[in-house]
Coordinates of C-alpha atoms and ligand atoms in Angstrom, one line a residue:
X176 CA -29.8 27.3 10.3
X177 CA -30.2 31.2 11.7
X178 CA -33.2 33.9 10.1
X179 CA -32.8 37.4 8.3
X180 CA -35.9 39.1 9.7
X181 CA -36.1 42.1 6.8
X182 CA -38.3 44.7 8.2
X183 CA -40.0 47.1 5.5
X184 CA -38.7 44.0 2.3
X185 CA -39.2 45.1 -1.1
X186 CA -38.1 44.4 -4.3
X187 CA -34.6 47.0 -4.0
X188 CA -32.8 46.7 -1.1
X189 CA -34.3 44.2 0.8
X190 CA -34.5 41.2 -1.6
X191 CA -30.9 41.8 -2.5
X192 CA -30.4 41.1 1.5
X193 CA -32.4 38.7 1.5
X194 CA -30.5 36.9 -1.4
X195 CA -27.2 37.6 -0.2
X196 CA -27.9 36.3 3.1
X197 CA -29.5 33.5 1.7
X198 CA -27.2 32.3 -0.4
X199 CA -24.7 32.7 3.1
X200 CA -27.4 29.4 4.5
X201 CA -29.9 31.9 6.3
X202 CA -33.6 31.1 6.1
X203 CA -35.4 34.9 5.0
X204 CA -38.0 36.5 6.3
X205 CA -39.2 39.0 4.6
X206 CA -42.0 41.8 6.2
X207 CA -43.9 44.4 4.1
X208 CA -47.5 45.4 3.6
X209 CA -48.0 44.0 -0.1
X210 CA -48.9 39.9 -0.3
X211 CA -47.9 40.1 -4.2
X212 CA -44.5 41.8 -3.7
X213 CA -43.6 39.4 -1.0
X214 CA -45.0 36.3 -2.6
X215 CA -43.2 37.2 -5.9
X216 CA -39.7 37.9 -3.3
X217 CA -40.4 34.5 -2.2
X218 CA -41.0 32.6 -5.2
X219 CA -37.3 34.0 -6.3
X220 CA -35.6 32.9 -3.5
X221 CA -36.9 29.9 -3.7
X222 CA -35.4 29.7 -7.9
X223 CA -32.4 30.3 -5.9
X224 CA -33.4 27.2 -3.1
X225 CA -33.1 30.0 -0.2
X226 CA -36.2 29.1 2.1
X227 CA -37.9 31.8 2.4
X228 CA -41.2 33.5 4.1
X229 CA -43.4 36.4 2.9
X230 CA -45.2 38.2 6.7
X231 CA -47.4 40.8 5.5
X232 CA -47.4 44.0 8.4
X233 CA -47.7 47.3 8.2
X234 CA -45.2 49.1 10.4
X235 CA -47.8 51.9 11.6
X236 CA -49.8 49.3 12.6
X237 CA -48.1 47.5 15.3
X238 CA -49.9 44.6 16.5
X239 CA -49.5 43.5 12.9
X240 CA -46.1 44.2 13.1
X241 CA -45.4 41.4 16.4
X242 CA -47.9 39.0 14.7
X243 CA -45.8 38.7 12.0
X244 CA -42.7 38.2 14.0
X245 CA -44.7 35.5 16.3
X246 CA -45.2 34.0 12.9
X247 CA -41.5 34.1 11.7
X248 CA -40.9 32.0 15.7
X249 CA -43.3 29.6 14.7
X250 CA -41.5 28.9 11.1
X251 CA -38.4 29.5 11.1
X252 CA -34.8 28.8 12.8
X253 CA -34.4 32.0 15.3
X254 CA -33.5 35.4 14.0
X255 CA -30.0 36.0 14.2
X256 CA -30.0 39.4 12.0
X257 CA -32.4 41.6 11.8
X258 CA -32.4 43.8 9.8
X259 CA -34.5 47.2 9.3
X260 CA -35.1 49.2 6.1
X261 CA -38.5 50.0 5.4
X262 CA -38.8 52.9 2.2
X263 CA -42.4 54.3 2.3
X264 CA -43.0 54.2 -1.9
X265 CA -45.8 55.9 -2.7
X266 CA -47.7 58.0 -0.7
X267 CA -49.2 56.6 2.8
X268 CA -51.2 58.3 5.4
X269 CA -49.2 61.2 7.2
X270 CA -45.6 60.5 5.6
X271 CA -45.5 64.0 3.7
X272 CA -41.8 65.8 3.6
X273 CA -41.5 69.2 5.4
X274 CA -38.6 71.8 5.6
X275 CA -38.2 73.1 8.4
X276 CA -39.9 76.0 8.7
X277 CA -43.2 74.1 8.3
X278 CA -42.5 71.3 11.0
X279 CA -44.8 70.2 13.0
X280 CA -46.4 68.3 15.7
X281 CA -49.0 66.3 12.7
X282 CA -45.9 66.3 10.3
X283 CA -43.1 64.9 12.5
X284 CA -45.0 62.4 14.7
X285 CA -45.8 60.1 11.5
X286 CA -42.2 59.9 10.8
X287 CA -41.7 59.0 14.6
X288 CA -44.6 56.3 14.0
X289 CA -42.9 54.7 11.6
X290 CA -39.3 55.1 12.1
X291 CA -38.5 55.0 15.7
X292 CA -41.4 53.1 16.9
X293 CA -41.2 50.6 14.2
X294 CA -37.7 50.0 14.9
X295 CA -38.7 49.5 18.3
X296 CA -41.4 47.4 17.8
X297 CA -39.3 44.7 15.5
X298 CA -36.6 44.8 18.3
X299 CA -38.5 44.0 21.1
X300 CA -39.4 41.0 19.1
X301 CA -36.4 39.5 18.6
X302 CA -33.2 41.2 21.1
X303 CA -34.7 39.3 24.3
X304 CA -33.7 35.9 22.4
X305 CA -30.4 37.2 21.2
X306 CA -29.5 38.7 24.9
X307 CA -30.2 34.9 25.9
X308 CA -28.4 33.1 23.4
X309 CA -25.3 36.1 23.6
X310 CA -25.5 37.1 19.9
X311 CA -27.2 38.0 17.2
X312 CA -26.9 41.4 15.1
X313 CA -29.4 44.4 14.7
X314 CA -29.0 46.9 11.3
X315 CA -31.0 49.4 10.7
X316 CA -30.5 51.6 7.5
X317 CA -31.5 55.2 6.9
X318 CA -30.7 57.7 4.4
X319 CA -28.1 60.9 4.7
X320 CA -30.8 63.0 6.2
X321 CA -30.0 60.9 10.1
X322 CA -26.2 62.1 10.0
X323 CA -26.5 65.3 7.6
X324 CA -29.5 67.5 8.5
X325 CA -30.8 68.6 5.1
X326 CA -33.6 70.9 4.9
X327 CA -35.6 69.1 2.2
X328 CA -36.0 66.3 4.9
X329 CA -37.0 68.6 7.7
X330 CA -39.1 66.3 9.5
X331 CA -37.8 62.9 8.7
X332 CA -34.4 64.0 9.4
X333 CA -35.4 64.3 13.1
X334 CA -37.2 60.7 12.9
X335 CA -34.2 59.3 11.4
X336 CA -32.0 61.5 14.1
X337 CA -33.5 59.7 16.4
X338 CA -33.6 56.0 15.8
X339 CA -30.0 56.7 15.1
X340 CA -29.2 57.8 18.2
X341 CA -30.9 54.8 19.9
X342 CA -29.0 52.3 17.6
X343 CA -25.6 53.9 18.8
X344 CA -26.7 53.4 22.6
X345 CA -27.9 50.2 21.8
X346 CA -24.5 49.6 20.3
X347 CA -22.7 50.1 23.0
X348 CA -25.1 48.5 25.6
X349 CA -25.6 45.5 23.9
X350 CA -21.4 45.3 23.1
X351 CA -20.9 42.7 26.3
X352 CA -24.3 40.9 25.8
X353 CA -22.9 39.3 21.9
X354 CA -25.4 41.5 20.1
X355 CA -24.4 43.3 17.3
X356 CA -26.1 46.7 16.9
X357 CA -25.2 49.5 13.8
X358 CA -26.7 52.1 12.2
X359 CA -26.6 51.7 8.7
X360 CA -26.9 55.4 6.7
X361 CA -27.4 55.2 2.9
X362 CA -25.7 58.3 1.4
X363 CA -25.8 57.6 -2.5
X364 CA -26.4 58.9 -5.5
X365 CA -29.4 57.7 -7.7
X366 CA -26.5 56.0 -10.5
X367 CA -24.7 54.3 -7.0
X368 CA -27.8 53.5 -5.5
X369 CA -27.7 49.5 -6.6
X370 CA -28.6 47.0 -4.3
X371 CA -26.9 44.3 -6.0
X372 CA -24.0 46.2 -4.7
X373 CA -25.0 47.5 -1.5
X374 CA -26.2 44.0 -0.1
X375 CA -23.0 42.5 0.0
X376 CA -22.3 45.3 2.8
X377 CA -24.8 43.8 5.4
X378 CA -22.9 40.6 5.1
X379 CA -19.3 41.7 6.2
X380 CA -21.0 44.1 8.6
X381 CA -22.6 40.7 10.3
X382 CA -19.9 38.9 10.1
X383 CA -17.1 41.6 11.5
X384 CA -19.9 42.8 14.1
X385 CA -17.4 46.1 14.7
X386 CA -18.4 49.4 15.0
X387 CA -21.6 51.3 15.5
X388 CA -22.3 53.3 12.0
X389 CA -21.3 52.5 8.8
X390 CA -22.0 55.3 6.3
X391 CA -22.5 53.7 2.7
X392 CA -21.5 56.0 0.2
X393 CA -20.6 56.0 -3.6
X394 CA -16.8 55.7 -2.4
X395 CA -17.6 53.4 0.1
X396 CA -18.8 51.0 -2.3
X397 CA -16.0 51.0 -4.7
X398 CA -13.6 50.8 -2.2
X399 CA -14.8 47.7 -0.2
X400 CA -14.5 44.1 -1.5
X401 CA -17.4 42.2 -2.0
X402 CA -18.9 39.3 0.6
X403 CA -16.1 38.0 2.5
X404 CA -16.5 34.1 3.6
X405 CA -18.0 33.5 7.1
Ligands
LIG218 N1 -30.0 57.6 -1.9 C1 -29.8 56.8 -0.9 O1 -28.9 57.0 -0.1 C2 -30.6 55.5 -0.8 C3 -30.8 54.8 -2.0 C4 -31.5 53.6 -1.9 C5 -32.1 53.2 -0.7 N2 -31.9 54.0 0.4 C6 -32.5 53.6 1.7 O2 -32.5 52.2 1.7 C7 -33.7 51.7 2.3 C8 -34.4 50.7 1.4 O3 -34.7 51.3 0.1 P1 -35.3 50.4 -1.1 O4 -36.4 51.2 -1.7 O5 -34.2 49.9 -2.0 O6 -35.9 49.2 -0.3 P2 -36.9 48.0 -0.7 O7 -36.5 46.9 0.2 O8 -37.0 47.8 -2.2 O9 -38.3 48.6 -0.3 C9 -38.7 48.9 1.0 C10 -40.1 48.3 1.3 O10 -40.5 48.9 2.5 C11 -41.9 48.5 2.6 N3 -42.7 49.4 3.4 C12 -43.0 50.7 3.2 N4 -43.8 51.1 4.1 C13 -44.0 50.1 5.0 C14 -44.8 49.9 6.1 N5 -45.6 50.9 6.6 N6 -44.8 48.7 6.7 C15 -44.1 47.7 6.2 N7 -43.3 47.8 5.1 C16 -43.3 49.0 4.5 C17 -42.4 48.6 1.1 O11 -43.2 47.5 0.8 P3 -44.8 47.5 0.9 O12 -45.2 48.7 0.1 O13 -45.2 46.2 0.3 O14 -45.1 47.6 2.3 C18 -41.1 48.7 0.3 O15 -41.2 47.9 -0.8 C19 -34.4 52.9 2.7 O16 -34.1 53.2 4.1 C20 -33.9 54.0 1.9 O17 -34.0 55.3 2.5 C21 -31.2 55.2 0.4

C-alpha cells in the first residue's frame, strides 16, 4: 500500500481527497489543527474501510508540523502523494487580508509563515524518500490570487506567488528524479466550488504525473472526465 499525506485536511477539499484516494487503495493521512474534525474525517473513511489517520499540527508551528509527519513513518505505508491545501477558516493570528496599498512587513510575513514555509516544511518530510525510491508526487493547491494578482488578496497573493514559483522549479528539478511536482490553482466560483467534484482531479493528475500547473476552473471541471483507472 502507498499514503496521501493531506496537509491543512478538513471536511471540504481535503476529505474528498482523502476519499478518492482511498477508495484508489491509499492509506490517508490527514493533518489539521482540530482533533474532532480529523477524528470525525477518520471515522468516515473508515464507514468507507479506507484506513485512515487523524495528525493534529498546526502549520505555523512547525516542529508540530514534522512530528506529525514522523508519526505518519511510524504508521503508515510511505507517502507517495502529498498533498497540500491548508484553508485558514476562521480567523487565526496574523492571517488578515490586505490590498495593496496597505502591505506590509507584519501583514505579508504571516502568509509567508504559513504558505511557503509550510509547504516547505511538509516537503522536506517526505521528498528525501521519494528522491530514493524515484517517485512519488507533490500537489500543492492555491486559489486564483497565485496566477492572477487581485487586489483584494494583496498580501496572500504574494505568499501564494511564491510557493508557486517554487513548485514549478521543483517541477522541473525533480522531472528526472520520478517525482511528480504541480501547482494546483483553484479558480472557481462559490456554485463550482464542490469537492465531490474537484477531488477526482488529484487523482488523474497522480496518475498522468504531466505537467507543472493545472488551473481548476468551472470549465475545467465540466470538461474533464471523472477518475480514470490506475
Ligand atoms: N474559489 C476557489 O477557487 C476555491 C474554492 C474552494 C477551495 N479553494 C482552495 O482549496 C483549498 C482547500 O479548501 P477547503 O476549505 O475546501 O479545504 P478543507 O480541506 O475543507 O479545509 C482546509 C483545512 O485546513 C486546515 N488548516 C487551516 N489552518 C491550518 C493550520 N494552521 N495548520 C494546519 N491545518 C490548518 C483547517 O483545519 P483546522 O482548522 O482543523 O486546522 C481546514 O479545515 C484552499 O487552498 C482553498 O483556497 C479554492
Amino acid at each position: 500500500m502507498a499514503t496521501i499525506a493531506i496537509v491543512g485536511a478538513g471536511p471540504g477539499l481535503g476529505f474528498s481527497i482523502g476519499k478518492v484516494f482511498g477508495q484508489q487503495g491509499f492509506e490517508v493521512a490527514l493533518i489539521a489543527r482540530r482533533r474532532s474534525t480529523l477524528d470525525d474525517m477518520v471515522g468516515r473513511l473508515g464507514e468507507l474501510e479506507i484506513p485512515a489517520g487523524g495528525y493534529q499540527a498546526d502549520i505555523m508551528d512547525r516542529a508540530s508540523l514534522v512530528q506529525a509527519f514522523k508519526d505518519i513513518a511510524a504508521n503508515h505505508s510511505p507517502v507517495e502523494v502529498l498533498e497540500f491545501s491548508p484553508a485558514p477558516r476562521g480567523p487565526q493570528p496574523g492571517l488578515v487580508l490586505a490590498g495593496p496599498l496597505d502591505v506590509s512587513v507584519a501583514n505579508v510575513q504571516p502568509h509567508i509563515d504559513f504558505y511557503v514555509h509550510g509547504a516547505i516544511t511538509a516537503t522536506g518530510q517526505v521528498l528525501p524518500d521519494m528522491i530514493e525510491r524515484g517517485t512519488g508526487t507533490l500537489l500543492f493547491t492555491t486559489g486564483p490570487s497565485s496566477v492572477e494578482p487581485s487586489p483584494a488578496m494583496g498580501n496572500v497573493g504574494i505568499a501564494c506567488a511564491a510557493l508557486r514559483n517554487w513548485v514549478l522549479n521543483l517541477h522541473d528539478t525533480l522531472a528526472s528524479k520520478g517525482v511528480y511536482a504541480a501547482h494546483v490553482p483553484l479558480s472557481l466560483s462559490a456554485d463550482e466550488a464542490d469537492p465531490e467534484t474537484i477531488a477526482p482531479h488529484y487523482w488523474n493528475l497522480h496518475t498522468r504525473g504531466e505537467g507543472a500547473e493545472h488551473l481548476l476552473s468551472g470549465d475545467v471541471l465540466r470538461a474533464a472526465p471523472r477518475t480514470e483507472e490506475s
